[in-house]
XYZ file of C-alpha atoms in Angstrom:
472
model
C -6.383 25.558 -12.279
C -5.767 22.772 -9.832
C -8.448 20.142 -9.225
C -8.973 18.240 -6.000
C -8.114 14.559 -5.817
C -11.800 13.659 -5.369
C -12.795 15.412 -8.604
C -9.764 14.070 -10.472
C -10.530 10.481 -9.478
C -14.246 10.870 -10.170
C -13.703 12.456 -13.598
C -11.099 9.830 -14.490
C -13.337 6.997 -13.324
C -16.382 8.292 -15.223
C -14.297 8.978 -18.343
C -12.961 5.425 -18.346
C -16.460 4.014 -17.909
C -17.915 6.205 -20.672
C -15.125 5.313 -23.089
C -15.574 1.628 -22.244
C -19.346 1.840 -22.733
C -19.010 3.712 -26.032
C -16.528 1.171 -27.358
C -18.700 -1.688 -26.083
C -21.839 -0.110 -27.599
C -20.254 0.457 -31.001
C -18.773 -3.043 -31.041
C -22.009 -4.645 -29.889
C -24.106 -2.707 -32.442
C -21.747 -3.641 -35.244
C -21.711 -7.331 -34.288
C -25.511 -7.427 -33.827
C -26.074 -5.804 -37.234
C -23.610 -8.108 -38.916
C -24.817 -11.358 -37.384
C -28.481 -10.370 -37.564
C -28.207 -9.506 -41.257
C -26.482 -12.824 -41.945
C -29.263 -14.613 -40.104
C -31.978 -12.711 -42.022
C -30.289 -13.441 -45.357
C -30.130 -17.152 -44.645
C -33.733 -17.135 -43.464
C -34.754 -15.252 -46.627
C -33.027 -17.829 -48.802
C -34.839 -20.627 -46.981
C -38.199 -18.873 -47.518
C -37.474 -18.436 -51.247
C -36.687 -22.144 -51.457
C -39.931 -22.918 -49.628
C -41.876 -20.796 -52.147
C -40.202 -22.667 -55.023
C -40.983 -25.973 -53.350
C -44.682 -25.062 -52.915
C -44.911 -23.969 -56.564
C -43.227 -27.185 -57.761
C -45.592 -29.220 -55.579
C -48.648 -27.585 -57.155
C -47.262 -28.118 -60.690
C -46.375 -31.758 -60.010
C -49.971 -32.363 -58.870
C -51.534 -30.733 -61.936
C -49.104 -29.575 -64.638
C -51.900 -28.239 -66.884
C -53.796 -26.176 -64.309
C -51.877 -26.067 -60.999
C -53.870 -25.094 -57.921
C -51.476 -22.731 -56.128
C -54.085 -21.727 -53.544
C -54.737 -25.355 -52.776
C -51.121 -25.980 -51.797
C -51.123 -22.885 -49.531
C -49.004 -20.552 -51.607
C -51.232 -17.556 -50.913
C -51.261 -18.211 -47.162
C -47.495 -18.638 -47.080
C -46.995 -15.402 -49.026
C -49.302 -13.564 -46.656
C -47.653 -15.021 -43.556
C -44.137 -14.286 -44.712
C -45.048 -10.985 -46.402
C -43.940 -11.888 -49.940
C -45.564 -10.649 -53.138
C -45.758 -13.571 -55.620
C -46.702 -13.329 -59.270
C -46.615 -16.299 -61.648
C -46.956 -16.152 -65.435
C -46.945 -18.985 -67.948
C -44.630 -19.415 -70.892
C -46.772 -17.034 -72.916
C -46.541 -14.415 -70.222
C -50.157 -14.888 -69.155
C -50.801 -14.225 -65.458
C -51.851 -17.416 -63.685
C -51.290 -16.391 -60.030
C -50.910 -13.070 -58.180
C -51.054 -12.268 -54.489
C -51.337 -8.569 -55.182
C -49.998 -5.967 -52.713
C -51.871 -7.372 -49.766
C -48.925 -9.339 -48.239
C -46.865 -6.129 -48.108
C -49.509 -4.116 -46.278
C -48.162 -5.499 -43.005
C -44.934 -3.676 -43.719
C -46.683 -0.481 -44.559
C -49.005 -0.632 -41.528
C -46.187 -1.627 -39.208
C -43.881 1.103 -40.433
C -46.518 3.769 -39.878
C -47.888 2.434 -36.621
C -46.157 5.169 -34.676
C -43.390 7.701 -35.060
C -40.698 5.497 -33.443
C -41.704 2.535 -35.606
C -41.645 4.746 -38.678
C -38.155 6.000 -37.834
C -36.886 2.482 -37.154
C -38.537 1.269 -40.395
C -36.749 3.968 -42.352
C -33.476 3.140 -40.553
C -33.604 -0.524 -41.552
C -35.069 0.034 -44.984
C -38.530 -1.081 -43.923
C -40.356 0.987 -46.567
C -42.023 0.264 -49.881
C -39.454 2.548 -51.414
C -36.967 -0.317 -50.841
C -39.055 -2.858 -52.722
C -37.027 -5.660 -54.351
C -37.878 -8.475 -56.729
C -36.342 -11.811 -57.648
C -37.365 -13.742 -60.772
C -37.021 -17.520 -61.242
C -37.891 -19.868 -64.119
C -40.491 -22.593 -63.561
C -39.674 -25.877 -65.291
C -41.370 -29.236 -65.601
C -39.799 -32.247 -67.276
C -36.892 -30.011 -68.250
C -39.263 -27.703 -70.058
C -39.913 -24.091 -69.169
C -43.555 -23.625 -68.343
C -43.482 -20.162 -66.731
C -41.832 -17.552 -64.541
C -42.321 -16.618 -60.900
C -41.583 -13.151 -59.547
C -41.074 -12.822 -55.763
C -41.246 -9.320 -54.309
C -40.271 -8.201 -50.827
C -39.249 -5.165 -48.784
C -35.641 -4.445 -47.912
C -32.504 -6.452 -48.678
C -33.809 -9.624 -46.998
C -37.518 -9.012 -46.400
C -37.013 -7.891 -42.802
C -40.262 -8.267 -40.908
C -41.894 -6.039 -38.334
C -41.091 -8.594 -35.623
C -37.450 -8.583 -36.674
C -37.388 -4.793 -36.500
C -38.987 -4.912 -33.075
C -36.492 -7.516 -31.881
C -33.579 -5.488 -33.195
C -34.921 -2.323 -31.619
C -35.339 -4.192 -28.295
C -31.680 -5.221 -28.411
C -30.529 -1.652 -28.962
C -32.891 -0.418 -26.273
C -31.540 -2.958 -23.776
C -27.956 -1.878 -24.568
C -28.915 1.759 -24.059
C -30.699 1.087 -20.747
C -27.852 -1.130 -19.535
C -25.336 1.591 -20.401
C -27.381 4.203 -18.550
C -27.635 1.989 -15.446
C -23.910 1.213 -15.675
C -23.102 4.935 -15.800
C -25.209 5.637 -12.704
C -23.629 2.746 -10.789
C -20.157 3.803 -11.965
C -20.713 7.362 -10.784
C -21.803 6.115 -7.353
C -18.830 3.749 -7.119
C -16.505 6.530 -8.325
C -17.820 8.873 -5.627
C -17.299 6.210 -2.955
C -13.772 5.341 -4.142
C -12.741 8.978 -4.539
C -13.966 9.715 -1.022
C -12.147 6.691 0.372
C -8.913 7.958 -1.198
C -9.458 11.701 -1.059
C -10.590 12.146 2.554
C -7.580 10.292 4.104
C -5.143 12.176 1.887
C -6.738 15.503 2.853
C -6.349 14.544 6.519
C -2.699 13.616 5.923
C -2.144 16.920 4.088
C -3.717 18.825 6.991
C -1.541 16.933 9.465
C 1.563 17.739 7.395
C 0.682 21.447 7.405
C 0.202 21.336 11.188
C 3.590 19.651 11.612
C 5.197 22.292 9.389
C 3.613 25.005 11.531
C 5.013 23.430 14.706
C 2.029 21.435 15.975
C 3.950 18.207 16.568
C 1.218 16.623 18.677
C -1.042 16.145 15.634
C -1.833 12.562 14.556
C -3.768 11.401 11.483
C -5.697 8.450 13.033
C -6.803 7.195 9.617
C -8.507 3.823 9.242
C -8.240 2.535 5.685
C -7.754 -0.716 3.820
C -5.531 0.924 1.220
C -2.018 -0.173 2.148
C -0.186 2.803 0.642
C -2.395 5.344 2.436
C -2.061 3.383 5.686
C 1.733 3.402 5.331
C 1.722 7.109 4.500
C -0.426 7.819 7.559
C 1.898 5.762 9.767
C 4.931 7.560 8.314
C 3.396 10.963 9.067
C 2.557 9.854 12.615
C 6.067 8.463 13.124
C 7.562 11.667 11.755
C 5.447 13.789 14.097
C 6.292 11.527 17.033
C 10.019 11.621 16.249
C 10.054 15.383 15.758
C 8.070 15.863 18.959
C 10.513 13.704 20.874
C 13.526 15.416 19.317
C 12.046 18.820 20.087
C 11.538 17.793 23.686
C 15.093 16.466 23.885
C 16.508 19.625 22.312
C 14.621 21.790 24.751
C 15.868 19.658 27.587
C 19.424 19.760 26.225
C 19.261 23.541 25.922
C 18.036 23.825 29.503
C 20.640 21.379 30.798
C 23.460 23.009 28.864
C 22.451 26.451 30.090
C 22.496 25.140 33.649
C 25.811 23.301 33.176
C 27.530 26.295 31.544
C 26.103 28.801 34.033
C 27.624 26.982 37.027
C 31.338 27.112 35.998
C 30.918 30.626 34.607
C 29.445 31.800 37.898
C 32.320 30.198 39.806
C 34.972 31.749 37.541
C 33.246 35.143 37.675
C 33.036 35.123 41.459
C 36.718 34.144 41.782
C 37.863 36.874 39.387
C 35.693 39.482 41.147
C 37.232 38.431 44.457
C 40.723 38.808 42.948
C 39.868 42.251 41.550
C 38.354 43.470 44.822
C 41.323 42.162 46.767
C 39.203 39.826 48.865
C 41.230 36.841 47.658
C 44.783 36.582 46.644
C 45.460 34.694 43.390
C 46.953 31.702 45.178
C 47.748 28.497 43.252
C 44.779 26.788 44.906
C 42.322 29.474 43.796
C 43.798 29.567 40.308
C 43.501 25.766 40.128
C 39.809 26.090 40.989
C 39.365 28.478 38.077
C 41.363 26.145 35.850
C 39.136 23.207 36.789
C 36.036 25.200 35.923
C 37.586 26.226 32.589
C 38.299 22.545 31.892
C 34.676 21.815 32.711
C 33.560 24.440 30.187
C 35.971 22.971 27.668
C 34.424 19.536 28.214
C 30.938 20.944 27.647
C 32.080 22.593 24.389
C 33.538 19.274 23.242
C 30.206 17.625 23.949
C 28.521 20.222 21.741
C 31.062 19.482 19.013
C 30.220 15.781 19.377
C 26.580 16.661 18.814
C 27.529 18.517 15.645
C 29.531 15.512 14.449
C 26.581 13.243 15.083
C 24.299 15.583 13.150
C 26.641 15.357 10.173
C 27.037 11.588 10.647
C 30.364 11.862 8.869
C 32.372 9.029 10.372
C 35.146 7.806 8.073
C 36.642 4.533 9.288
C 40.417 4.069 9.077
C 40.663 0.327 9.652
C 43.727 -1.633 10.620
C 44.545 -4.979 12.237
C 45.344 -4.842 15.948
C 45.172 -7.001 19.050
C 41.877 -6.623 20.872
C 43.429 -7.877 24.113
C 46.292 -5.377 24.074
C 44.022 -2.478 23.196
C 41.559 -3.265 25.989
C 44.386 -3.406 28.505
C 45.705 -0.015 27.313
C 42.258 1.558 27.590
C 41.726 0.203 31.105
C 45.178 1.303 32.226
C 44.479 4.837 31.003
C 41.331 4.874 33.149
C 42.950 3.613 36.336
C 43.006 7.144 37.900
C 39.227 7.336 37.459
C 38.830 3.840 38.947
C 40.927 4.891 41.909
C 38.863 8.062 42.592
C 35.892 5.860 43.484
C 37.991 2.961 44.722
C 36.602 0.741 41.961
C 37.970 -2.646 41.025
C 37.828 -4.145 37.558
C 37.940 -7.674 36.204
C 39.248 -8.164 32.666
C 38.217 -11.532 31.267
C 39.478 -12.298 27.745
C 39.091 -15.935 26.719
C 40.646 -15.796 23.266
C 43.650 -14.124 21.712
C 41.757 -11.995 19.209
C 42.907 -9.686 16.474
C 40.386 -7.411 14.840
C 40.162 -5.326 11.677
C 38.657 -2.061 12.903
C 39.239 1.636 13.267
C 41.401 1.687 16.390
C 40.556 5.281 17.380
C 36.822 4.676 16.976
C 37.096 1.456 18.965
C 38.839 3.385 21.752
C 36.034 5.943 21.719
C 33.448 3.149 22.001
C 35.161 1.588 24.990
C 35.951 4.940 26.654
C 32.279 5.938 26.455
C 31.064 2.633 27.906
C 33.675 2.470 30.648
C 33.206 6.154 31.545
C 29.481 5.521 31.999
C 30.219 2.433 34.086
C 32.529 4.473 36.329
C 30.062 7.387 36.613
C 27.127 5.283 37.712
C 28.953 2.741 39.891
C 28.814 3.003 43.639
C 32.072 3.676 45.481
C 34.105 0.517 46.190
C 32.197 -1.279 43.401
C 33.301 -3.666 40.664
C 33.305 -3.344 36.879
C 33.607 -6.453 34.667
C 35.012 -6.301 31.136
C 34.942 -9.499 29.068
C 35.357 -10.488 25.427
C 34.602 -13.829 23.800
C 33.546 -15.498 20.568
C 30.187 -17.236 20.370
C 28.384 -18.579 17.318
C 31.096 -17.085 15.098
C 30.551 -13.568 16.459
C 32.677 -11.391 18.735
C 31.092 -10.154 21.963
C 32.371 -7.520 24.402
C 30.536 -7.009 27.711
C 30.918 -4.032 30.051
C 29.115 -4.631 33.343
C 28.741 -2.411 36.400
C 26.772 -2.940 39.603
C 25.712 0.659 40.094
C 22.352 2.370 40.252
C 21.187 0.985 36.907
C 18.813 2.522 34.389
C 15.084 2.823 34.993
C 12.702 0.837 32.791
C 11.259 4.171 31.589
C 14.621 5.373 30.280
C 16.018 2.038 29.049
C 14.321 2.040 25.589
C 15.603 5.575 24.880
C 19.206 5.640 26.103
C 20.576 5.412 22.545
C 18.240 8.116 21.289
C 19.686 11.343 20.036
C 20.312 13.800 22.935
C 18.549 11.622 25.528
C 19.948 12.046 29.062
C 17.597 9.868 31.046
C 16.251 10.509 34.528
C 17.691 13.744 35.905
C 17.719 12.293 39.395
C 20.164 9.622 38.201
C 22.632 12.276 37.076
C 22.186 14.511 40.091
C 22.528 11.630 42.544
C 25.900 10.735 41.082
C 26.951 14.347 40.348
C 27.533 13.480 36.706
C 27.368 15.778 33.762
C 27.117 15.402 30.012
C 25.098 16.182 26.942
C 23.364 12.852 26.536
C 25.251 12.252 23.278
C 27.834 9.652 24.372
C 25.734 6.510 23.950
C 24.268 7.779 20.678
C 27.794 8.261 19.322
C 28.766 4.844 20.641
C 25.837 3.169 18.878
C 26.653 5.019 15.644
C 30.298 3.902 15.759
C 29.341 0.290 16.520
C 26.907 0.214 13.619
C 29.537 1.785 11.355
C 31.492 -1.463 11.974
C 28.355 -3.496 11.087
C 27.903 -4.335 14.743
C 25.099 -4.029 17.275
C 24.923 -2.824 20.860
C 22.404 -3.945 23.486
C 21.838 -3.149 27.137
C 20.242 -4.863 30.118
C 19.716 -2.954 33.332
C 17.629 -2.502 36.427
C 17.896 -0.426 39.582
C 19.044 -3.387 41.674
C 21.524 -5.427 39.635
C 23.169 -2.613 37.698
C 23.864 -2.478 33.961
C 25.568 -4.577 31.297
C 26.299 -3.292 27.774
C 26.973 -5.941 25.119
C 28.686 -5.115 21.830
C 28.454 -7.663 19.027
C 30.575 -7.670 15.875
C 30.344 -10.076 12.919
C 33.135 -12.614 12.710
C 34.118 -11.310 9.287
C 35.637 -8.358 11.161
C 37.550 -10.640 13.507
C 40.883 -12.373 13.002
C 41.480 -15.127 15.559
C 44.948 -16.631 16.077
């Protein structure tokens, strides 16, 4: 049977406290007993010595007929609850307190049931009566014997029993209070941990069921729970954004594929019905639409490649200058369609250690975008340079630019930006080109940044570490 986190934490917390209190109680009781018994034994020895001293004082004052009452022996015995009996050398009784000093023990032990139980526990009963016998000497001659009787191993008094009982009672009360406080603290802590985790679990279930708009909104001082909550929120936000982009991609792709298919279908129907003759011009129109479909399929394949993120770099050393010139020359027909001019500015003769095909793909994607979104008769600047021991490549156009709303997301997976931007320029695509470009740049340990506005156009900057650059 599974137990909730709240109960698990509470049970664990209480168990730890109880174990700690039991260990503390046992240890404390043992140490109190040990030290208290040592103290009582020493005190008992001192009292025995005092009794001997009083007896010796009485004998020194009158060796023939000592006055033990006069020196306070009877009072001392009564106060300290000792039975004292003194006999002379002929075993004649010369002093006896009787049982009266021990009546305090008997009365105290039977005062009430608790006192009786405690008296029995600590041996405070006449059944535990003990005696010690000592020789009385004067001028190195034995003149008698004293017998000292007492209760228990060290004549423990009623006050001592009461004090000891008070100590145990205070430990018991303190333990009880500690348990109550611990339970309250355990409940508070378990709630502080359990409630946020339950909310996170609920949010996770909602995300699994497709409710991507759910957010945890948990306020806690526990760092791990706060990080977990943020991770769940970021996951939901990312999935929600990706879902939106996928839906948009599906809609856009359906629209893009429908258009060439409709054109091809209408042309073929016209050929079949004899309305049109299959002239080279009409067949070329169909061919162009087929090429357009082929391009869309390639874009979908690019998406699949990005999903797998399986880019294996085949690096080699080549001239950056020569490669840039080849790429630009291959794009001259596209420049000419829009009557675009380009400026190639390369300050250094640079050789790089990169994957040449991937580098071509990076530059083709950036330059294709620059051509798509440039105005007719515009200019595109391509420059490369080394600064602060890093290689930089800039691709700048002066076209319609990217809106501030779209700029933070242009490298996001499947993001196509403002639809009006594409429709104004009659461009098409899957929104995967810049994502692939960023992935390829980062595969070379580089970074790509963009600055753009609707007035001054756009500039993409690629930055590679100098370790990947070989300069002549």
